[in-house]
Coordinates of C-alpha atoms in Angstrom, one line a residue:
M85 CA -27.3 -36.4 12.1
L86 CA -29.5 -35.5 10.1
N87 CA -30.6 -38.8 7.9
F88 CA -30.3 -37.4 4.7
L89 CA -30.6 -40.7 2.7
P90 CA -34.1 -42.4 4.6
P91 CA -33.4 -45.9 4.3
T92 CA -35.2 -47.9 1.6
S93 CA -34.7 -51.4 0.3
S94 CA -34.2 -50.4 -3.2
T95 CA -31.1 -48.9 -4.3
G96 CA -32.8 -47.3 -7.2
S97 CA -35.3 -44.9 -5.9
L98 CA -32.3 -42.9 -4.3
A99 CA -31.2 -41.4 -8.0
S100 CA -35.2 -39.6 -8.4
D101 CA -34.5 -38.2 -5.2
P102 CA -33.6 -34.4 -6.4
F103 CA -32.2 -33.4 -2.8
F104 CA -29.7 -36.4 -3.3
T105 CA -28.7 -35.1 -7.1
L106 CA -28.6 -32.1 -6.3
S107 CA -26.0 -32.4 -3.2
L108 CA -23.2 -29.8 -2.7
D109 CA -21.4 -33.2 -0.8
M110 CA -20.6 -36.1 -1.7
L111 CA -23.9 -38.4 -0.9
C112 CA -23.3 -42.5 -1.0
V113 CA -25.0 -45.5 0.0
L114 CA -22.1 -48.5 1.5
G115 CA -22.8 -52.1 0.8
E116 CA -22.4 -54.9 3.5
D117 CA -20.4 -56.3 0.3
G118 CA -17.7 -53.2 0.6
H119 CA -18.9 -52.2 -2.6
F120 CA -20.9 -48.4 -3.5
Q121 CA -24.8 -49.2 -3.7
Q122 CA -25.6 -45.8 -4.3
L123 CA -23.5 -41.9 -5.6
N124 CA -24.5 -38.9 -6.4
P125 CA -22.9 -37.0 -8.8
R126 CA -20.5 -35.0 -6.9
W127 CA -18.4 -37.9 -6.4
E128 CA -17.5 -38.3 -9.6
E129 CA -16.6 -34.3 -10.2
T130 CA -14.7 -34.5 -7.1
L131 CA -12.7 -37.7 -7.3
G132 CA -12.6 -38.1 -11.2
F133 CA -13.6 -41.2 -11.7
T134 CA -16.6 -42.5 -13.6
H135 CA -19.8 -43.3 -11.9
Q136 CA -19.2 -47.0 -12.9
E137 CA -15.1 -47.2 -12.4
L138 CA -16.3 -45.6 -8.8
L139 CA -18.7 -49.3 -8.2
A140 CA -17.0 -52.0 -9.7
Q141 CA -13.8 -51.3 -7.1
P142 CA -14.8 -51.4 -2.9
W143 CA -14.6 -48.5 -2.4
L144 CA -11.7 -48.6 0.3
N145 CA -9.4 -49.5 -2.7
L146 CA -10.0 -45.3 -2.6
V147 CA -8.5 -45.3 0.6
H148 CA -4.8 -44.0 1.1
P149 CA -3.0 -47.2 2.6
H150 CA -1.9 -45.4 6.4
D151 CA -5.3 -44.4 6.5
H152 CA -6.8 -47.5 6.5
Q153 CA -6.8 -49.1 10.1
V154 CA -8.3 -45.7 11.9
T155 CA -10.5 -46.1 8.9
I156 CA -11.9 -49.6 9.7
A157 CA -11.7 -49.0 13.3
K158 CA -14.5 -45.7 13.3
L159 CA -16.6 -48.7 11.4
E160 CA -16.6 -51.2 13.4
T161 CA -17.2 -48.5 16.3
L162 CA -21.1 -48.8 14.4
T163 CA -21.8 -52.9 15.1
H164 CA -21.3 -52.1 19.5
N165 CA -23.9 -49.2 19.2
P166 CA -26.2 -48.9 15.1
T167 CA -28.3 -46.0 16.2
A168 CA -24.7 -43.8 16.2
S169 CA -23.3 -42.2 13.6
I170 CA -19.9 -41.4 13.7
R171 CA -17.9 -38.6 12.1
F172 CA -14.0 -39.2 10.6
R173 CA -11.2 -37.7 7.9
N174 CA -9.5 -39.9 5.7
R175 CA -7.4 -39.5 2.6
C176 CA -9.1 -41.2 -0.9
R177 CA -7.3 -41.6 -4.3
C178 CA -8.2 -39.3 -6.8
A179 CA -8.3 -40.8 -10.8
D180 CA -4.6 -38.6 -11.3
G181 CA -3.0 -40.2 -8.9
S182 CA -3.3 -37.4 -5.5
Y183 CA -5.4 -37.5 -2.7
K184 CA -8.0 -35.1 -1.4
S185 CA -8.6 -34.9 2.4
L186 CA -12.4 -35.6 3.2
L187 CA -14.8 -35.7 6.2
W188 CA -16.6 -38.6 6.6
N189 CA -19.8 -38.8 8.8
V190 CA -21.7 -41.8 8.9
S191 CA -24.7 -43.7 10.0
I192 CA -25.8 -47.6 9.6
H193 CA -29.0 -48.9 8.9
P194 CA -29.2 -52.3 10.2
E195 CA -32.2 -53.4 8.9
N196 CA -31.0 -53.6 5.5
Q197 CA -27.5 -53.8 6.1
L198 CA -26.5 -50.3 4.6
I199 CA -24.0 -47.7 5.7
Y200 CA -25.6 -44.3 4.3
A201 CA -22.7 -41.1 4.4
V202 CA -21.9 -38.0 4.0
V203 CA -18.1 -36.9 3.3
R204 CA -17.2 -33.0 2.2
D205 CA -14.2 -31.9 0.6
Q206 CA -11.6 -30.2 3.1
T207 CA -9.2 -30.1 0.9
E208 CA -8.4 -26.7 0.3
C209 CA -9.3 -25.7 3.6
K210 CA -6.6 -27.9 4.9
Q211 CA -4.0 -26.2 2.4
S212 CA -4.6 -22.7 3.1
K213 CA -4.6 -23.5 6.8
E214 CA -1.0 -24.9 6.3
A215 CA 0.0 -22.2 4.0
L216 CA -1.3 -19.7 7.1
R217 CA 1.1 -21.1 9.1
E218 CA 3.7 -21.1 6.6
S219 CA 3.1 -17.4 6.0
E220 CA 3.2 -17.1 10.1
E221 CA 6.5 -18.6 11.0
R222 CA 8.3 -16.5 8.0
F223 CA 6.9 -13.4 9.2
R224 CA 8.2 -14.1 12.6
C225 CA 11.8 -15.2 10.4
L226 CA 11.5 -11.9 9.1
V227 CA 10.7 -10.4 11.6
E228 CA 13.5 -11.5 13.9
N229 CA 16.2 -11.6 11.4
V230 CA 16.1 -8.2 10.0
K231 CA 19.2 -7.0 11.8
D232 CA 18.7 -2.8 9.8
Y233 CA 15.7 -2.2 11.8
A234 CA 14.8 -2.5 15.7
I235 CA 11.1 -4.5 15.6
Y236 CA 9.9 -4.7 19.1
M237 CA 6.7 -4.8 20.8
L238 CA 5.8 -3.3 24.3
D239 CA 2.5 -4.1 27.0
P240 CA -0.3 -1.2 27.4
Q241 CA 2.5 0.1 30.4
G242 CA 5.2 0.4 27.3
R243 CA 7.0 -2.3 29.1
V244 CA 9.0 -4.9 26.2
I245 CA 8.3 -7.9 25.3
S246 CA 9.4 -9.2 22.1
W247 CA 13.2 -8.3 21.0
N248 CA 15.2 -8.7 17.5
Q249 CA 18.6 -8.8 15.8
G250 CA 17.9 -5.3 14.8
A251 CA 17.5 -4.2 17.9
E252 CA 20.0 -5.9 19.9
R253 CA 22.4 -3.9 17.0
I254 CA 20.8 -0.7 17.9
N255 CA 20.3 -0.5 21.6
G256 CA 23.3 -2.8 22.6
Y257 CA 21.0 -5.2 25.5
Q258 CA 20.2 -8.4 24.7
E259 CA 17.1 -10.2 24.4
E260 CA 17.3 -11.8 28.1
E261 CA 18.5 -8.3 29.5
I262 CA 15.3 -6.5 28.3
L263 CA 12.3 -8.6 28.7
G264 CA 9.9 -6.6 30.9
E265 CA 11.6 -4.1 30.8
P266 CA 10.6 -0.5 30.7
V267 CA 11.1 0.9 27.4
S268 CA 12.0 4.2 28.9
R269 CA 16.0 2.6 28.9
F270 CA 15.9 4.4 25.7
Y271 CA 15.3 7.1 26.3
L272 CA 17.4 10.7 27.6
P273 CA 16.8 11.5 31.3
E274 CA 15.2 15.0 30.4
D275 CA 13.0 13.1 27.9
V276 CA 11.3 10.5 30.6
Q277 CA 10.7 13.6 33.2
A278 CA 9.4 15.6 30.6
G279 CA 7.0 12.7 29.9
K280 CA 7.8 12.5 26.2
L281 CA 7.2 8.7 26.3
E282 CA 3.9 8.6 28.4
Q283 CA 2.8 11.5 25.5
A284 CA 3.9 9.2 22.6
L285 CA 2.1 6.2 23.7
K286 CA -1.4 8.2 24.3
I287 CA -0.9 10.5 20.8
A288 CA -0.7 6.4 19.4
A289 CA -3.3 5.5 21.1
E290 CA -5.5 7.3 20.1
N291 CA -4.4 8.4 16.5
G292 CA -3.2 4.7 16.6
R293 CA 0.6 5.6 15.0
F294 CA 2.8 7.6 16.0
E295 CA 6.6 9.1 14.7
D296 CA 9.8 11.1 16.0
E297 CA 13.0 11.8 15.3
S298 CA 14.6 12.6 18.6
Y299 CA 18.1 11.4 20.6
R300 CA 18.4 7.6 22.0
V301 CA 20.4 5.8 24.3
R302 CA 22.4 2.9 24.2
Q303 CA 23.2 0.2 27.0
D304 CA 27.2 1.2 26.8
G305 CA 25.0 5.1 27.5
S306 CA 26.1 6.5 23.9
R307 CA 23.4 9.0 22.1
F308 CA 22.1 8.6 18.2
W309 CA 19.6 9.7 16.5
A310 CA 16.6 7.7 15.7
N311 CA 13.4 8.0 13.7
A312 CA 10.7 5.6 16.0
V313 CA 7.2 4.5 14.5
I314 CA 4.7 3.2 17.2
T315 CA 1.1 1.4 16.1
A316 CA -1.3 0.8 18.6
L317 CA -2.8 -2.7 18.5
Y318 CA -6.5 -3.6 19.3
D319 CA -8.1 -6.8 19.5
K320 CA -11.2 -6.7 18.1
K321 CA -13.7 -5.7 21.0
G322 CA -11.2 -2.3 20.8
R323 CA -9.4 -3.2 23.6
L324 CA -5.7 -1.9 23.6
R325 CA -2.9 -4.9 23.6
G326 CA -0.4 -3.1 23.3
F327 CA 2.2 -1.6 20.8
T328 CA 4.9 -2.0 17.8
K329 CA 7.4 0.0 17.7
V330 CA 9.7 0.2 14.6
V331 CA 12.9 2.5 15.0
R332 CA 15.7 3.0 12.7
D333 CA 19.7 4.6 13.1
I334 CA 19.7 8.2 11.6
T335 CA 22.2 9.4 12.8
E336 CA 24.6 9.4 9.8
R337 CA 21.7 11.0 7.4
K338 CA 21.6 13.7 10.8
L339 CA 25.1 14.5 10.7
A340 CA 24.8 14.7 6.6
Q341 CA 22.2 16.7 7.1
E342 CA 23.3 19.1 9.2
A343 CA 26.8 19.3 7.5
L344 CA 24.7 19.8 4.0
Q345 CA 23.5 23.3 6.2
N346 CA 26.4 23.8 7.5
A347 CA 28.0 24.6 4.1
H348 CA 25.0 26.0 2.7
D349 CA 25.2 29.3 5.8
D350 CA 28.5 29.3 5.6
L351 CA 28.5 29.8 1.7
E352 CA 25.7 32.4 2.2
R353 CA 27.5 34.1 4.6
R354 CA 30.2 34.5 2.5
V355 CA 28.1 35.1 -0.2
T356 CA 26.3 38.2 1.8
E357 CA 30.7 39.1 3.0
R358 CA 31.6 39.6 -0.5
T359 CA 28.5 41.1 -2.0
A360 CA 29.3 44.0 0.7
E361 CA 33.3 43.7 0.2
L362 CA 31.9 44.1 -3.8
V363 CA 29.3 47.4 -2.9
Q364 CA 32.4 49.0 -1.6
V365 CA 34.9 48.4 -4.3
N366 CA 32.0 49.6 -6.4
Q367 CA 31.6 52.5 -4.5
R368 CA 35.4 53.8 -4.7
L369 CA 35.7 52.6 -8.0
R370 CA 33.2 55.1 -9.5
R371 CA 34.9 57.8 -6.9
E372 CA 37.8 57.2 -8.7
I373 CA 36.3 57.5 -12.3
K374 CA 35.4 60.6 -11.4
E375 CA 38.5 61.6 -10.1
R376 CA 40.1 59.8 -12.8
K377 CA 39.2 60.0 -16.3
Q378 CA 41.9 58.5 -18.0
V379 CA 41.6 55.2 -16.8
E380 CA 37.8 55.0 -17.4
H381 CA 38.2 52.6 -19.9
Q382 CA 40.2 50.0 -17.3
L383 CA 37.5 51.1 -14.9
R384 CA 34.7 50.0 -17.1
R385 CA 36.5 46.5 -18.1
S386 CA 37.3 46.1 -14.1
Q387 CA 33.2 46.5 -13.0
T388 CA 32.3 44.3 -16.3
Q389 CA 34.6 41.5 -14.5
L390 CA 33.4 42.3 -11.1
E391 CA 29.6 41.3 -12.3
Q392 CA 30.0 38.2 -14.1
Q393 CA 31.4 37.2 -11.5
T394 CA 28.3 38.2 -10.0
Q395 CA 26.7 36.2 -12.2
Q396 CA 28.3 33.4 -12.1
L397 CA 27.8 33.0 -8.1
Q398 CA 24.2 33.3 -8.6
D399 CA 24.3 30.4 -11.5
A400 CA 26.6 28.1 -9.0
L401 CA 24.3 29.0 -6.1
Q402 CA 20.9 28.5 -8.0
K403 CA 22.7 24.8 -9.6
L404 CA 22.8 23.7 -5.8
K405 CA 19.1 25.0 -5.0
H406 CA 18.0 22.8 -8.2
T407 CA 20.7 19.9 -6.4
Q408 CA 19.5 19.6 -3.5
A409 CA 15.5 19.5 -3.9
Q410 CA 16.7 16.6 -5.7
L411 CA 18.2 15.3 -2.8
V412 CA 15.0 16.0 -0.8
H413 CA 12.8 14.0 -3.5
S414 CA 14.7 10.9 -3.5
E415 CA 14.6 10.7 0.2
K416 CA 11.0 12.3 0.2
M417 CA 10.0 9.4 -2.4
S418 CA 12.1 6.1 -0.9
S419 CA 10.3 6.7 2.3
L420 CA 6.5 7.3 1.1
G421 CA 7.3 4.1 -1.1
Q422 CA 8.3 1.9 1.5
L423 CA 5.3 3.0 3.4
V424 CA 3.4 2.5 1.0
A425 CA 4.2 -1.1 0.0
G426 CA 4.1 -2.4 3.1
V427 CA 0.6 -0.5 4.5
A428 CA -1.1 -1.9 1.2
H429 CA 0.7 -5.4 2.2
E430 CA -0.5 -5.5 6.0
I431 CA -4.2 -4.6 4.7
N432 CA -4.4 -6.7 1.6
N433 CA -3.4 -10.3 4.1
P434 CA -7.2 -9.8 6.0
V435 CA -8.9 -8.3 3.1
N436 CA -8.3 -11.1 1.1
F437 CA -9.6 -13.4 4.1
I438 CA -12.5 -11.9 4.7
Y439 CA -13.5 -11.7 1.4
G440 CA -11.9 -15.3 0.3
N441 CA -14.8 -16.4 3.5
L442 CA -18.1 -14.6 2.3
N443 CA -18.3 -16.7 -0.6
Y444 CA -18.8 -19.2 2.2
A445 CA -20.4 -17.1 4.6
E446 CA -23.4 -16.9 1.9
Q447 CA -23.4 -20.1 0.5
Y448 CA -23.9 -21.6 4.3
F449 CA -26.9 -19.4 4.3
Q450 CA -28.2 -20.6 1.5
D451 CA -28.2 -24.3 2.2
I452 CA -29.7 -23.1 5.5
L453 CA -32.7 -21.2 4.1
E454 CA -33.1 -24.8 1.5
L455 CA -32.7 -26.6 4.9
L456 CA -35.7 -24.5 6.4
E457 CA -38.2 -24.4 3.5
L458 CA -37.5 -28.1 3.9
Y459 CA -38.9 -28.0 7.7
Q460 CA -41.4 -25.9 6.5
E461 CA -42.8 -28.1 3.1
S462 CA -42.5 -31.1 6.1
C463 CA -43.7 -29.4 9.1
P464 CA -46.6 -27.0 7.9
Q465 CA -47.8 -26.3 11.4
P466 CA -45.6 -25.8 13.8
S467 CA -45.5 -26.0 17.5
A468 CA -46.2 -22.8 19.3
K469 CA -43.8 -22.7 21.0
V470 CA -41.4 -23.2 17.4
Q471 CA -44.1 -20.1 15.7
E472 CA -44.0 -17.7 18.7
H473 CA -40.4 -17.8 18.6
I474 CA -40.0 -17.3 14.7
E475 CA -42.0 -13.9 15.4
L476 CA -40.0 -13.2 17.9
I477 CA -36.6 -13.3 16.2
D478 CA -38.8 -11.7 12.5
L479 CA -37.5 -14.8 10.2
N480 CA -38.9 -13.4 7.3
F481 CA -36.8 -10.0 7.7
I482 CA -33.8 -11.9 8.2
T483 CA -34.1 -14.4 5.5
T484 CA -34.5 -11.1 3.9
D485 CA -31.6 -8.9 4.9
L486 CA -29.0 -10.9 5.0
P487 CA -28.2 -11.5 1.7
K488 CA -28.1 -7.9 1.3
L489 CA -25.7 -7.0 4.8
L490 CA -23.4 -10.2 2.7
H491 CA -23.4 -8.6 -0.1
S492 CA -23.0 -4.7 1.6
M493 CA -19.8 -7.0 2.8
K494 CA -18.2 -8.1 -0.5
V495 CA -19.2 -4.6 -1.5
G496 CA -17.4 -3.7 1.0
A497 CA -14.3 -5.9 0.8
D498 CA -13.8 -5.4 -2.5
R499 CA -14.0 -1.7 -1.8
I500 CA -10.6 -1.8 0.1
Y501 CA -9.1 -4.7 -2.5
H502 CA -9.3 -1.6 -5.2
I503 CA -7.3 1.2 -2.9
V504 CA -4.8 -1.2 -2.0
R505 CA -3.9 -2.6 -5.6
S506 CA -4.2 1.3 -6.2
L507 CA -1.7 2.2 -3.6
R508 CA 0.7 0.0 -4.7
N509 CA 0.5 0.7 -8.2
F510 CA 1.2 4.2 -7.5
S511 CA 4.5 3.4 -5.3
H512 CA 5.6 0.7 -8.4
L513 CA 8.7 0.1 -6.0
D514 CA 9.1 -2.7 -8.2
R515 CA 10.0 -0.3 -11.1
A516 CA 12.4 1.7 -10.8
E517 CA 14.1 0.9 -14.0
K518 CA 11.7 2.3 -16.9
T519 CA 9.0 -0.5 -18.2
S520 CA 5.9 -0.3 -20.6
V521 CA 2.7 1.2 -18.8
D522 CA -0.6 2.2 -19.2
I523 CA -0.8 6.0 -18.3
H524 CA -4.7 5.9 -17.7
E525 CA -4.2 3.6 -15.1
G526 CA -1.3 5.7 -13.5
I527 CA -4.2 8.5 -13.7
N528 CA -7.1 6.7 -12.2
N529 CA -4.6 5.6 -9.1
T530 CA -3.4 9.1 -8.5
L531 CA -7.4 10.1 -8.6
L532 CA -8.7 7.4 -6.3
I533 CA -6.0 7.9 -3.9
L534 CA -7.3 11.7 -3.5
Q535 CA -10.4 10.5 -3.9
S536 CA -11.1 11.7 -0.2
R537 CA -10.4 15.6 -1.2
I538 CA -12.6 14.9 -4.9
K539 CA -15.8 14.1 -3.0
G540 CA -15.8 16.9 -1.3
K541 CA -16.8 17.6 2.6
A542 CA -19.7 18.5 4.8
R543 CA -19.6 21.9 3.4
Q544 CA -18.4 22.4 0.6
S545 CA -19.6 20.9 -2.4
A546 CA -17.8 17.6 -4.6
I547 CA -15.5 18.3 -7.1
T548 CA -16.3 16.5 -11.1
V549 CA -14.0 14.5 -12.8
V550 CA -14.5 14.4 -16.7
K551 CA -12.2 12.2 -18.1
N552 CA -11.6 12.2 -22.1
Y553 CA -9.2 9.4 -22.6
G554 CA -7.7 8.4 -26.3
D555 CA -7.0 5.5 -27.7
L556 CA -3.0 5.9 -25.4
P557 CA -0.1 2.8 -26.5
L558 CA 1.7 1.1 -23.8
I559 CA 4.5 4.4 -23.0
E560 CA 8.0 3.5 -21.7
C561 CA 8.3 5.1 -18.9
Y562 CA 9.1 6.1 -15.3
A563 CA 6.1 4.6 -13.8
G564 CA 6.5 5.6 -10.2
Q565 CA 8.0 9.5 -11.3
L566 CA 5.4 9.9 -13.3
N567 CA 2.4 8.9 -11.0
Q568 CA 3.7 11.5 -9.3
V569 CA 3.9 14.3 -11.8
F570 CA 0.4 13.3 -12.0
M571 CA -0.5 13.7 -8.0
N572 CA 1.5 17.4 -8.0
I573 CA -0.3 19.2 -10.3
L574 CA -3.5 17.1 -9.5
C575 CA -3.2 18.3 -5.7
N576 CA -2.6 21.7 -7.1
A577 CA -6.0 22.0 -8.9
L578 CA -7.6 20.4 -6.5
D579 CA -6.0 23.9 -4.2
A580 CA -7.1 26.1 -6.9
L581 CA -10.6 24.7 -6.5
E582 CA -10.6 24.7 -2.6
E583 CA -9.7 28.2 -2.9
G584 CA -12.4 29.5 -5.6
L585 CA -14.8 27.8 -3.4
E586 CA -14.2 29.7 -0.7
K587 CA -14.0 33.2 -1.5
G588 CA -17.0 32.9 -4.6
A589 CA -14.6 33.0 -7.4
L590 CA -14.2 29.9 -9.4
G591 CA -12.8 30.3 -13.1
E592 CA -15.2 30.8 -16.4
N593 CA -13.1 28.7 -18.6
T594 CA -15.9 26.0 -18.4
S595 CA -19.4 26.4 -18.6
S596 CA -20.8 25.6 -15.2
K597 CA -20.2 26.9 -12.7
N598 CA -19.4 23.9 -10.2
P599 CA -16.0 22.9 -9.3
M600 CA -14.6 20.5 -12.1
I601 CA -10.8 18.9 -13.2
E602 CA -11.3 17.8 -16.5
V603 CA -7.9 15.2 -17.6
G604 CA -7.6 14.4 -20.9
T605 CA -5.2 12.1 -23.1
Q606 CA -4.4 11.7 -27.1
V607 CA -1.5 10.9 -29.4
I608 CA 0.0 14.1 -31.1
N609 CA 1.8 11.9 -33.1
E610 CA 3.7 9.0 -34.3
N611 CA 6.5 9.5 -31.4
W612 CA 4.6 11.1 -29.0
I613 CA 1.1 11.5 -26.3
A614 CA 0.0 14.2 -24.4
I615 CA -1.5 15.0 -21.3
R616 CA -4.4 17.9 -20.3
I617 CA -4.9 18.2 -16.6
A618 CA -7.7 21.6 -16.6
D619 CA -9.5 23.0 -13.9
N620 CA -11.4 26.0 -13.2
G621 CA -9.9 27.4 -10.2
V622 CA -9.0 30.8 -9.5
G623 CA -6.2 30.9 -11.8
I624 CA -2.1 32.1 -11.9
P625 CA -1.2 35.6 -12.1
D626 CA 1.7 36.2 -14.5
S627 CA 4.2 37.1 -12.1
V628 CA 3.7 34.5 -10.2
K629 CA 3.2 31.6 -13.5
Q630 CA 7.3 32.9 -14.9
R631 CA 8.5 31.1 -11.6
L632 CA 6.3 27.6 -11.3
F633 CA 8.8 26.2 -12.1
D634 CA 11.5 27.4 -9.4
P635 CA 12.7 25.5 -6.6
F636 CA 11.1 25.8 -3.6
F637 CA 9.0 28.7 -4.5
T638 CA 5.0 29.0 -3.3
T639 CA 3.1 31.2 -2.6
K640 CA 1.2 28.8 -0.2
P641 CA 0.9 29.9 3.4
V642 CA 3.9 28.1 5.8
G643 CA 3.3 24.4 6.5
K644 CA 0.9 24.0 3.4
G645 CA 4.0 23.8 0.3
T646 CA 7.3 23.3 0.0
G647 CA 8.5 24.6 -3.6
L648 CA 9.5 21.4 -4.5
G649 CA 6.2 19.7 -6.8
L650 CA 5.8 21.9 -9.9
S651 CA 10.1 22.3 -9.8
I652 CA 10.7 18.4 -9.3
S653 CA 7.5 18.0 -11.7
Y654 CA 9.5 19.6 -14.4
Q655 CA 12.8 17.5 -13.6
I656 CA 10.8 14.1 -14.2
V657 CA 8.9 15.3 -17.2
V658 CA 11.4 16.4 -19.0
E659 CA 15.2 15.5 -18.2
K660 CA 14.1 11.7 -17.0
H661 CA 11.5 11.5 -20.1
G662 CA 12.9 13.9 -22.7
G663 CA 9.2 16.0 -22.8
H664 CA 7.4 19.4 -22.4
L665 CA 5.7 20.6 -19.5
K666 CA 3.5 24.0 -19.9
C667 CA 0.8 25.2 -18.2
F668 CA -1.6 27.9 -19.8
S669 CA -3.7 30.7 -17.1
S670 CA -4.6 33.3 -16.6
P671 CA -6.7 35.1 -13.2
G672 CA -10.3 34.0 -12.9
Q673 CA -9.8 31.8 -16.6
G674 CA -9.0 28.5 -14.9
T675 CA -5.5 26.3 -15.3
E676 CA -3.9 23.8 -17.8
F677 CA -0.9 21.5 -17.4
V678 CA 0.4 20.1 -20.5
I679 CA 2.0 17.2 -20.8
E680 CA 4.1 16.0 -23.3
I681 CA 6.4 12.6 -23.6
P682 CA 7.4 10.6 -26.6
I683 CA 6.2 7.4 -26.6
E684 CA 10.2 5.7 -26.9
P685 CA 12.5 8.1 -26.2
N686 CA 16.4 8.4 -26.5
L687 CA 17.6 5.7 -24.3
Q688 CA 21.3 8.2 -24.1
Q689 CA 18.8 10.7 -22.5
Y690 CA 18.8 10.3 -19.0
C691 CA 18.0 6.8 -19.5
C692 CA 18.9 4.9 -15.8
S693 CA 18.2 5.7 -12.6
N694 CA 22.2 5.6 -12.0
V695 CA 23.3 7.9 -15.0
Y696 CA 20.5 10.4 -13.5
Q697 CA 21.6 10.0 -9.4
K698 CA 25.7 10.3 -11.6
Q699 CA 24.1 14.2 -12.6
V700 CA 23.0 14.8 -9.3
D701 CA 26.2 14.2 -7.5
S702 CA 28.2 15.9 -10.1
N703 CA 26.1 19.1 -10.3
V704 CA 26.9 19.3 -6.9
R705 CA 31.1 19.3 -7.7
S706 CA 30.0 21.3 -10.4
S707 CA 28.3 23.8 -7.9
Q708 CA 30.7 23.9 -5.2
S709 CA 34.1 23.9 -8.0
S710 CA 31.9 26.8 -9.4
I711 CA 32.1 29.1 -6.6
S712 CA 35.1 28.5 -4.4
N713 CA 36.4 29.6 -8.6
S714 CA 34.6 32.9 -7.9
L715 CA 35.6 33.6 -5.2
S716 CA 39.3 32.5 -5.4
R717 CA 39.0 34.8 -8.5
M718 CA 37.3 38.2 -6.5
A719 CA 40.0 37.3 -4.3
L720 CA 42.8 38.1 -6.9
N721 CA 40.8 41.1 -8.3

């Protein structure tokens, strides 16, 4: 071992050695009487005893009783081989009564019968390993005991290599029956013949992930609808290790969707048929009016009744569309929140591990540099072979570039950490009820998630984001849903700016011709705040602005918009928070959305999600009842 403490007959000379006093490890000299002869300050910092307390007692008094025999046995080996050095671990008592795990590196100096030791505190390292092992065990137990999801792993050829209780419940196979078998057992014969499984594994291997919804087959031959997510697993060298597969039985949801669609189609058919009948009746009434002037008053009254019934049908259909939009949004946000929280959790663990070890790597590198400098001072004229190797590896460049490399790695890890935190804050799965939140934090998290679109593409300029934040108090609101409003409005602003860049027709509401989004907040009065999101895009014509908040209305091409974003945003702001959502825009002048919400909204107005869900159910029943009553009245008339 490296003898950091040179032998000397005077222990007092060691105190003047700066390397002895500045070492980050615990250095000591032990006498043959079993007491410390010399200690560096690290002992006091680690164990909590004063220097005098440590010198006043035999050092074996500090060793845990269960570690006495091992420690003595290790030291006795030095008497048989004095020139050797030994390493061992034991536990030493602190001043507060706790114990710390220490790693000893010991050698003996036979001439003056002194023992020299370099001791390192490994308590935190040992605790970290134990915590990691417990975390892995908890995760394994969690996966194995999940019953609502089939979670299992496949080898690169698609054979099953792990099986949990959820997989057993959903697919019907026991673990010993399916391990080693191809996953194609769960697919329909026609899907296997069409190569659907091979295509799914290929896409997952190329893109990292594949998701689909289709029929699967249980062991008893019955079919069920399944939502399946396949994720590819790679080793550190980028080689495919296999796949993880998460399957959820969505048969009930599919049946409900089919039933809802059938009811919707049947309603539209009945409305169409009834409308055609009404047209015929109206034509017949017009003929009768010409023929029978004496019953003009009665015919006009009948026509008025028909118009009222038609309006009732239209109102009922509009209410049904509104309710359907609410259900679609609820399902979408639930799935999105679970996905975001899961991804953020899975990324967060390895990032914390990397980030935590970068500090140690940087410190170890500094220790090595200090050791190299000491060697260079002690050996200013190295051998030709050493000098040649120094020039070969360009030692000067390494010593200057490696700190920069470690710093860039730390910056990257910190960047990932902030992105993960923004995803978790954006989803707000743990905030289903109203809570006091910082509006600015929600806006910043949303902007961070959209950063890939804001910073521009290869042939497109970056978009400037100007923040004019006021001094806002904490707001009582549904944070996750309000973040969805910010996301919808900002995405529409980005779409408008991208369209303006493609057409070369940015708006003129700002002095800059560059694409820009301005986000501002202010306190209107003691009860209200306002959030303004403006862009200098192409603007919105009046004909579109009148239908801007209608469900399923969109001007985007098929596949690029559902027409639910602003409709859902309006419901969240107005119905859930009792606020206002306004739009100010004209062609060529950009667009500005203004969100006004109360600081402490009335708790009786949509105060919780349970009441809101009951209102949705009530709307569905009311719509169906109104339609049935209207059709009945028409039939009677």
